[in-house]
Tab-separated table of C-alpha atoms in Angstrom:
chain	number	residue	atom	x	y	z
A	1	MET	CA	0.187	0.057	-0.231
A	2	LYS	CA	1.533	3.583	-1.049
A	3	GLY	CA	2.676	5.446	1.685
A	4	VAL	CA	2.622	2.714	4.541
A	5	ASP	CA	4.957	-0.293	5.311
A	6	VAL	CA	2.761	-3.019	5.227
A	7	HIS	CA	4.350	-6.682	4.998
A	8	HIS	CA	0.807	-8.971	6.450
A	9	VAL	CA	-2.999	-8.550	4.761
A	10	CYS	CA	-5.342	-10.379	5.958
A	11	LEU	CA	-8.161	-10.759	3.829
A	12	ASP	CA	-12.295	-12.062	5.317
A	13	GLY	CA	-16.026	-11.850	5.353
A	14	LYS	CA	-17.980	-10.960	8.320
A	15	THR	CA	-21.885	-11.320	7.959
A	16	VAL	CA	-23.027	-7.942	9.638
A	17	ARG	CA	-25.241	-8.520	12.710
A	18	GLY	CA	-28.903	-6.975	12.395
A	19	SER	CA	-29.171	-6.489	9.043
A	20	LYS	CA	-31.214	-9.364	7.953
A	21	HIS	CA	-34.869	-7.983	7.499
A	22	ASN	CA	-37.672	-10.565	8.064
A	23	PRO	CA	-40.579	-9.078	6.812
A	24	THR	CA	-38.970	-8.720	3.819
A	25	ASN	CA	-37.496	-11.615	3.330
A	26	GLN	CA	-34.052	-9.900	3.267
A	27	LYS	CA	-31.028	-11.217	3.232
A	28	PRO	CA	-28.497	-10.728	5.773
A	29	ILE	CA	-25.266	-8.054	4.237
A	30	HIS	CA	-22.337	-9.986	4.175
A	31	MET	CA	-19.108	-7.699	4.209
A	32	MET	CA	-15.888	-8.696	2.336
A	33	SER	CA	-12.830	-6.896	4.201
A	34	ALA	CA	-8.733	-6.564	4.058
A	35	TYR	CA	-6.984	-5.574	7.247
A	36	ALA	CA	-3.231	-4.421	7.549
A	37	GLN	CA	-2.032	-6.055	10.730
A	38	GLU	CA	0.973	-3.311	11.004
A	39	CYS	CA	-1.215	-0.064	10.921
A	40	GLY	CA	-4.284	-1.913	12.464
A	41	LEU	CA	-6.133	-0.017	9.087
A	42	VAL	CA	-8.642	-2.002	6.724
A	43	PRO	CA	-7.780	0.028	3.743
A	44	THR	CA	-10.429	-1.182	1.403
A	45	GLN	CA	-13.520	-3.390	2.115
A	46	GLY	CA	-16.612	-4.607	0.129
A	47	LYS	CA	-19.990	-5.413	-0.181
A	48	VAL	CA	-20.508	-9.320	-1.261
A	49	ASP	CA	-23.112	-9.969	-4.049
A	50	GLU	CA	-26.406	-11.665	-2.727
A	51	LYS	CA	-25.926	-13.950	-5.067
A	52	THR	CA	-22.321	-14.850	-4.754
A	53	ASN	CA	-19.849	-15.589	-1.913
A	54	GLU	CA	-16.434	-14.743	-1.085
A	55	ILE	CA	-14.156	-16.765	-3.429
A	56	THR	CA	-16.010	-14.294	-6.249
A	57	ALA	CA	-15.179	-10.589	-4.168
A	58	LEU	CA	-11.899	-11.822	-3.509
A	59	PRO	CA	-10.508	-10.231	-7.145
A	60	ASP	CA	-12.396	-7.108	-6.691
A	61	ILE	CA	-10.854	-6.872	-3.055
A	62	ILE	CA	-7.024	-7.751	-4.062
A	63	SER	CA	-7.290	-5.322	-6.813
A	64	ARG	CA	-8.309	-2.692	-4.995
A	65	LEU	CA	-4.910	-2.901	-2.782
A	66	LYS	CA	-1.592	-1.452	-4.461
A	67	ILE	CA	0.858	-3.768	-2.425
A	68	THR	CA	3.996	-5.095	-3.062
A	69	ASP	CA	6.280	-7.128	-1.642
A	70	ALA	CA	3.564	-8.274	1.240
A	71	THR	CA	1.962	-11.603	2.727
A	72	VAL	CA	-1.796	-12.011	1.827
A	73	SER	CA	-3.395	-14.634	3.758
A	74	ILE	CA	-7.537	-15.489	3.503
A	75	ASP	CA	-9.334	-17.826	5.641
A	76	ALA	CA	-10.116	-21.714	4.533
A	77	MET	CA	-13.231	-19.960	2.238
A	78	GLY	CA	-10.560	-18.559	-0.368
A	79	CYS	CA	-8.778	-22.184	-1.025
A	80	GLN	CA	-12.011	-23.678	-3.188
A	81	LYS	CA	-12.048	-23.201	-6.871
């Protein structure tokens, strides 16, 4: 990331608690985030489309990061095709 010395970026998805709306049958919002461990910041995040999952959101999140020489870790969801 430009201007910040980051050596480890963690990618993970989380469901936003309380975002499900039962009367309209709305599904809960699921967000994908990148976390820069050294500085404790979230440089980018995005909503995962309702009809997809984290796997399809990963390329978009990674493309937004301008990182070089850093380790990027993803949980087990990122190991699937």
